[in-house]
């Protein structure tokens, strides 16, 4: 079974600084998706960034980028120029790419609470 | 709107009562998921619907939990004889999937959840 581990229950960063959230995962698959979702107090999970395992290039979305290390099964999220609106719970998630029966949804880590200090 | 819609947003009930939580997925999305998020925890998979296939109920914690999806669209999660440990946020998500969904984004789209409090 796949597992996703986020070892930082809480992180704090000064506004405009850069912060990196860690995520490791365990899988025997070679092809899969990895995601970072943001959950603000409104509770809705919002996709921040996604990475396909077969792509070597790290995904970027504006101030958000990932460091994907497939061999190490590591998928960290870097947030540059942190803003107050970035404060939220961040969840790392894994999903296999083929439909092989069973639940093909996301396996989530336990989340990292990101605090932005003004 | 065009997003996943869940109701009620908040539900307070007494121990032993039955509750129903509703999810209206994005139009055209064939896959629908229910997750449970307990305080300070990640998301726990409950049940999965894909088109007309039999649902995957492997995540349901007990036989007090059940779900159905009518017409391949709206889904209802029912919890019978609620217990205090059922208190959580119940999140619904939908996804555009099919037998050959490789090449799609793989993204799940979430609703805002239903917060259930059992007194």
mmCIF file with all atom_site columns, C-alpha atoms in Angstrom, chain A residues 4-99:
data_model
loop_
_atom_site.group_PDB
_atom_site.id
_atom_site.type_symbol
_atom_site.label_atom_id
_atom_site.label_alt_id
_atom_site.label_comp_id
_atom_site.label_asym_id
_atom_site.label_entity_id
_atom_site.label_seq_id
_atom_site.pdbx_PDB_ins_code
_atom_site.Cartn_x
_atom_site.Cartn_y
_atom_site.Cartn_z
_atom_site.occupancy
_atom_site.B_iso_or_equiv
_atom_site.pdbx_formal_charge
_atom_site.auth_seq_id
_atom_site.auth_comp_id
_atom_site.auth_asym_id
_atom_site.auth_atom_id
_atom_site.pdbx_PDB_model_num
ATOM 1  C CA . UNK A 1 4  ? 2.630   9.542  2.321   1.00 0.00 ? 4  UNK A CA 1
ATOM 2  C CA . UNK A 1 5  ? 4.583   11.130 5.175   1.00 0.00 ? 5  UNK A CA 1
ATOM 3  C CA . UNK A 1 6  ? 4.757   14.791 6.088   1.00 0.00 ? 6  UNK A CA 1
ATOM 4  C CA . UNK A 1 7  ? 7.202   15.137 8.944   1.00 0.00 ? 7  UNK A CA 1
ATOM 5  C CA . UNK A 1 8  ? 6.487   18.792 9.763   1.00 0.00 ? 8  UNK A CA 1
ATOM 6  C CA . UNK A 1 9  ? 3.182   19.234 11.630  1.00 0.00 ? 9  UNK A CA 1
ATOM 7  C CA . UNK A 1 10 ? 3.693   23.007 11.648  1.00 0.00 ? 10 UNK A CA 1
ATOM 8  C CA . UNK A 1 11 ? 5.938   25.521 9.921   1.00 0.00 ? 11 UNK A CA 1
ATOM 9  C CA . UNK A 1 12 ? 6.261   29.260 10.397  1.00 0.00 ? 12 UNK A CA 1
ATOM 10 C CA . UNK A 1 13 ? 7.746   31.779 7.988   1.00 0.00 ? 13 UNK A CA 1
ATOM 11 C CA . UNK A 1 14 ? 8.026   35.538 7.791   1.00 0.00 ? 14 UNK A CA 1
ATOM 12 C CA . UNK A 1 15 ? 6.016   37.256 5.111   1.00 0.00 ? 15 UNK A CA 1
ATOM 13 C CA . UNK A 1 16 ? 8.012   37.618 1.853   1.00 0.00 ? 16 UNK A CA 1
ATOM 14 C CA . UNK A 1 17 ? 10.427  34.844 2.874   1.00 0.00 ? 17 UNK A CA 1
ATOM 15 C CA . UNK A 1 18 ? 10.758  31.387 1.366   1.00 0.00 ? 18 UNK A CA 1
ATOM 16 C CA . UNK A 1 19 ? 9.609   28.189 3.036   1.00 0.00 ? 19 UNK A CA 1
ATOM 17 C CA . UNK A 1 20 ? 9.942   24.524 2.074   1.00 0.00 ? 20 UNK A CA 1
ATOM 18 C CA . UNK A 1 21 ? 7.470   21.845 3.129   1.00 0.00 ? 21 UNK A CA 1
ATOM 19 C CA . UNK A 1 22 ? 8.678   18.246 3.117   1.00 0.00 ? 22 UNK A CA 1
ATOM 20 C CA . UNK A 1 23 ? 6.950   15.129 1.848   1.00 0.00 ? 23 UNK A CA 1
ATOM 21 C CA . UNK A 1 24 ? 8.110   11.578 1.340   1.00 0.00 ? 24 UNK A CA 1
ATOM 22 C CA . UNK A 1 25 ? 6.125   8.673  -0.012  1.00 0.00 ? 25 UNK A CA 1
ATOM 23 C CA . UNK A 1 26 ? 6.398   4.969  -0.466  1.00 0.00 ? 26 UNK A CA 1
ATOM 24 C CA . UNK A 1 27 ? 5.233   3.094  -3.539  1.00 0.00 ? 27 UNK A CA 1
ATOM 25 C CA . UNK A 1 28 ? 6.218   0.203  -5.742  1.00 0.00 ? 28 UNK A CA 1
ATOM 26 C CA . UNK A 1 29 ? 4.732   1.862  -8.813  1.00 0.00 ? 29 UNK A CA 1
ATOM 27 C CA . UNK A 1 30 ? 6.871   3.575  -11.424 1.00 0.00 ? 30 UNK A CA 1
ATOM 28 C CA . UNK A 1 31 ? 4.246   5.920  -12.794 1.00 0.00 ? 31 UNK A CA 1
ATOM 29 C CA . UNK A 1 32 ? 2.036   8.089  -10.610 1.00 0.00 ? 32 UNK A CA 1
ATOM 30 C CA . UNK A 1 33 ? 0.918   11.595 -9.781  1.00 0.00 ? 33 UNK A CA 1
ATOM 31 C CA . UNK A 1 34 ? 1.962   13.694 -6.824  1.00 0.00 ? 34 UNK A CA 1
ATOM 32 C CA . UNK A 1 35 ? 0.030   16.707 -5.619  1.00 0.00 ? 35 UNK A CA 1
ATOM 33 C CA . UNK A 1 36 ? 0.150   19.475 -3.085  1.00 0.00 ? 36 UNK A CA 1
ATOM 34 C CA . UNK A 1 37 ? -3.254  20.626 -1.897  1.00 0.00 ? 37 UNK A CA 1
ATOM 35 C CA . UNK A 1 38 ? -3.952  23.678 0.241   1.00 0.00 ? 38 UNK A CA 1
ATOM 36 C CA . UNK A 1 39 ? -6.788  23.704 2.777   1.00 0.00 ? 39 UNK A CA 1
ATOM 37 C CA . UNK A 1 40 ? -7.642  27.152 4.173   1.00 0.00 ? 40 UNK A CA 1
ATOM 38 C CA . UNK A 1 41 ? -10.112 27.575 7.047   1.00 0.00 ? 41 UNK A CA 1
ATOM 39 C CA . UNK A 1 42 ? -12.926 27.407 4.489   1.00 0.00 ? 42 UNK A CA 1
ATOM 40 C CA . UNK A 1 43 ? -12.151 23.656 4.401   1.00 0.00 ? 43 UNK A CA 1
ATOM 41 C CA . UNK A 1 44 ? -12.114 23.338 0.619   1.00 0.00 ? 44 UNK A CA 1
ATOM 42 C CA . UNK A 1 45 ? -9.074  21.517 -0.695  1.00 0.00 ? 45 UNK A CA 1
ATOM 43 C CA . UNK A 1 46 ? -7.459  23.548 -3.454  1.00 0.00 ? 46 UNK A CA 1
ATOM 44 C CA . UNK A 1 47 ? -4.859  22.148 -5.822  1.00 0.00 ? 47 UNK A CA 1
ATOM 45 C CA . UNK A 1 48 ? -1.575  24.037 -5.572  1.00 0.00 ? 48 UNK A CA 1
ATOM 46 C CA . UNK A 1 49 ? 0.651   22.026 -7.882  1.00 0.00 ? 49 UNK A CA 1
ATOM 47 C CA . UNK A 1 50 ? 0.920   18.592 -9.502  1.00 0.00 ? 50 UNK A CA 1
ATOM 48 C CA . UNK A 1 51 ? 3.790   16.469 -10.755 1.00 0.00 ? 51 UNK A CA 1
ATOM 49 C CA . UNK A 1 52 ? 3.754   13.444 -13.038 1.00 0.00 ? 52 UNK A CA 1
ATOM 50 C CA . UNK A 1 53 ? 6.361   10.904 -12.038 1.00 0.00 ? 53 UNK A CA 1
ATOM 51 C CA . UNK A 1 54 ? 7.547   10.258 -15.586 1.00 0.00 ? 54 UNK A CA 1
ATOM 52 C CA . UNK A 1 55 ? 8.507   13.907 -15.986 1.00 0.00 ? 55 UNK A CA 1
ATOM 53 C CA . UNK A 1 56 ? 11.965  14.754 -14.721 1.00 0.00 ? 56 UNK A CA 1
ATOM 54 C CA . UNK A 1 57 ? 11.378  18.489 -14.789 1.00 0.00 ? 57 UNK A CA 1
ATOM 55 C CA . UNK A 1 58 ? 10.121  19.938 -11.531 1.00 0.00 ? 58 UNK A CA 1
ATOM 56 C CA . UNK A 1 59 ? 6.688   21.543 -11.735 1.00 0.00 ? 59 UNK A CA 1
ATOM 57 C CA . UNK A 1 60 ? 6.288   25.257 -11.041 1.00 0.00 ? 60 UNK A CA 1
ATOM 58 C CA . UNK A 1 61 ? 3.229   27.433 -10.608 1.00 0.00 ? 61 UNK A CA 1
ATOM 59 C CA . UNK A 1 62 ? 4.089   31.071 -10.050 1.00 0.00 ? 62 UNK A CA 1
ATOM 60 C CA . UNK A 1 63 ? 5.511   31.297 -6.496  1.00 0.00 ? 63 UNK A CA 1
ATOM 61 C CA . UNK A 1 64 ? 5.120   27.559 -5.917  1.00 0.00 ? 64 UNK A CA 1
ATOM 62 C CA . UNK A 1 65 ? 7.636   24.976 -7.064  1.00 0.00 ? 65 UNK A CA 1
ATOM 63 C CA . UNK A 1 66 ? 8.493   21.417 -6.180  1.00 0.00 ? 66 UNK A CA 1
ATOM 64 C CA . UNK A 1 67 ? 11.690  19.460 -5.760  1.00 0.00 ? 67 UNK A CA 1
ATOM 65 C CA . UNK A 1 68 ? 10.825  15.995 -7.021  1.00 0.00 ? 68 UNK A CA 1
ATOM 66 C CA . UNK A 1 69 ? 13.424  13.343 -6.251  1.00 0.00 ? 69 UNK A CA 1
ATOM 67 C CA . UNK A 1 70 ? 11.990  10.095 -7.649  1.00 0.00 ? 70 UNK A CA 1
ATOM 68 C CA . UNK A 1 71 ? 14.751  7.792  -6.456  1.00 0.00 ? 71 UNK A CA 1
ATOM 69 C CA . UNK A 1 72 ? 14.535  9.192  -2.953  1.00 0.00 ? 72 UNK A CA 1
ATOM 70 C CA . UNK A 1 73 ? 10.705  9.262  -3.139  1.00 0.00 ? 73 UNK A CA 1
ATOM 71 C CA . UNK A 1 74 ? 10.724  12.846 -1.988  1.00 0.00 ? 74 UNK A CA 1
ATOM 72 C CA . UNK A 1 75 ? 8.396   15.652 -3.105  1.00 0.00 ? 75 UNK A CA 1
ATOM 73 C CA . UNK A 1 76 ? 8.945   18.959 -1.313  1.00 0.00 ? 76 UNK A CA 1
ATOM 74 C CA . UNK A 1 77 ? 7.038   22.181 -1.917  1.00 0.00 ? 77 UNK A CA 1
ATOM 75 C CA . UNK A 1 78 ? 8.795   25.526 -1.992  1.00 0.00 ? 78 UNK A CA 1
ATOM 76 C CA . UNK A 1 79 ? 6.792   28.694 -1.523  1.00 0.00 ? 79 UNK A CA 1
ATOM 77 C CA . UNK A 1 80 ? 8.659   31.853 -2.488  1.00 0.00 ? 80 UNK A CA 1
ATOM 78 C CA . UNK A 1 81 ? 7.748   35.378 -1.399  1.00 0.00 ? 81 UNK A CA 1
ATOM 79 C CA . UNK A 1 82 ? 5.286   34.044 1.194   1.00 0.00 ? 82 UNK A CA 1
ATOM 80 C CA . UNK A 1 83 ? 2.045   35.973 1.510   1.00 0.00 ? 83 UNK A CA 1
ATOM 81 C CA . UNK A 1 84 ? -0.494  36.135 4.317   1.00 0.00 ? 84 UNK A CA 1
ATOM 82 C CA . UNK A 1 85 ? -2.978  34.343 2.076   1.00 0.00 ? 85 UNK A CA 1
ATOM 83 C CA . UNK A 1 86 ? -0.692  31.341 1.929   1.00 0.00 ? 86 UNK A CA 1
ATOM 84 C CA . UNK A 1 87 ? -1.513  30.496 5.545   1.00 0.00 ? 87 UNK A CA 1
ATOM 85 C CA . UNK A 1 88 ? -3.315  27.145 5.510   1.00 0.00 ? 88 UNK A CA 1
ATOM 86 C CA . UNK A 1 89 ? -2.909  23.405 5.949   1.00 0.00 ? 89 UNK A CA 1
ATOM 87 C CA . UNK A 1 90 ? -0.896  21.879 3.143   1.00 0.00 ? 90 UNK A CA 1
ATOM 88 C CA . UNK A 1 91 ? -1.375  18.255 2.193   1.00 0.00 ? 91 UNK A CA 1
ATOM 89 C CA . UNK A 1 92 ? 0.893   16.164 0.055   1.00 0.00 ? 92 UNK A CA 1
ATOM 90 C CA . UNK A 1 93 ? -0.943  13.466 -1.904  1.00 0.00 ? 93 UNK A CA 1
ATOM 91 C CA . UNK A 1 94 ? -0.159  10.510 -4.129  1.00 0.00 ? 94 UNK A CA 1
ATOM 92 C CA . UNK A 1 95 ? -2.223  8.902  -6.862  1.00 0.00 ? 95 UNK A CA 1
ATOM 93 C CA . UNK A 1 96 ? -1.380  6.035  -9.154  1.00 0.00 ? 96 UNK A CA 1
ATOM 94 C CA . UNK A 1 97 ? -1.995  6.631  -12.830 1.00 0.00 ? 97 UNK A CA 1
ATOM 95 C CA . UNK A 1 98 ? -3.755  3.493  -13.964 1.00 0.00 ? 98 UNK A CA 1
ATOM 96 C CA . UNK A 1 99 ? -7.195  2.247  -13.106 1.00 0.00 ? 99 UNK A CA 1
#
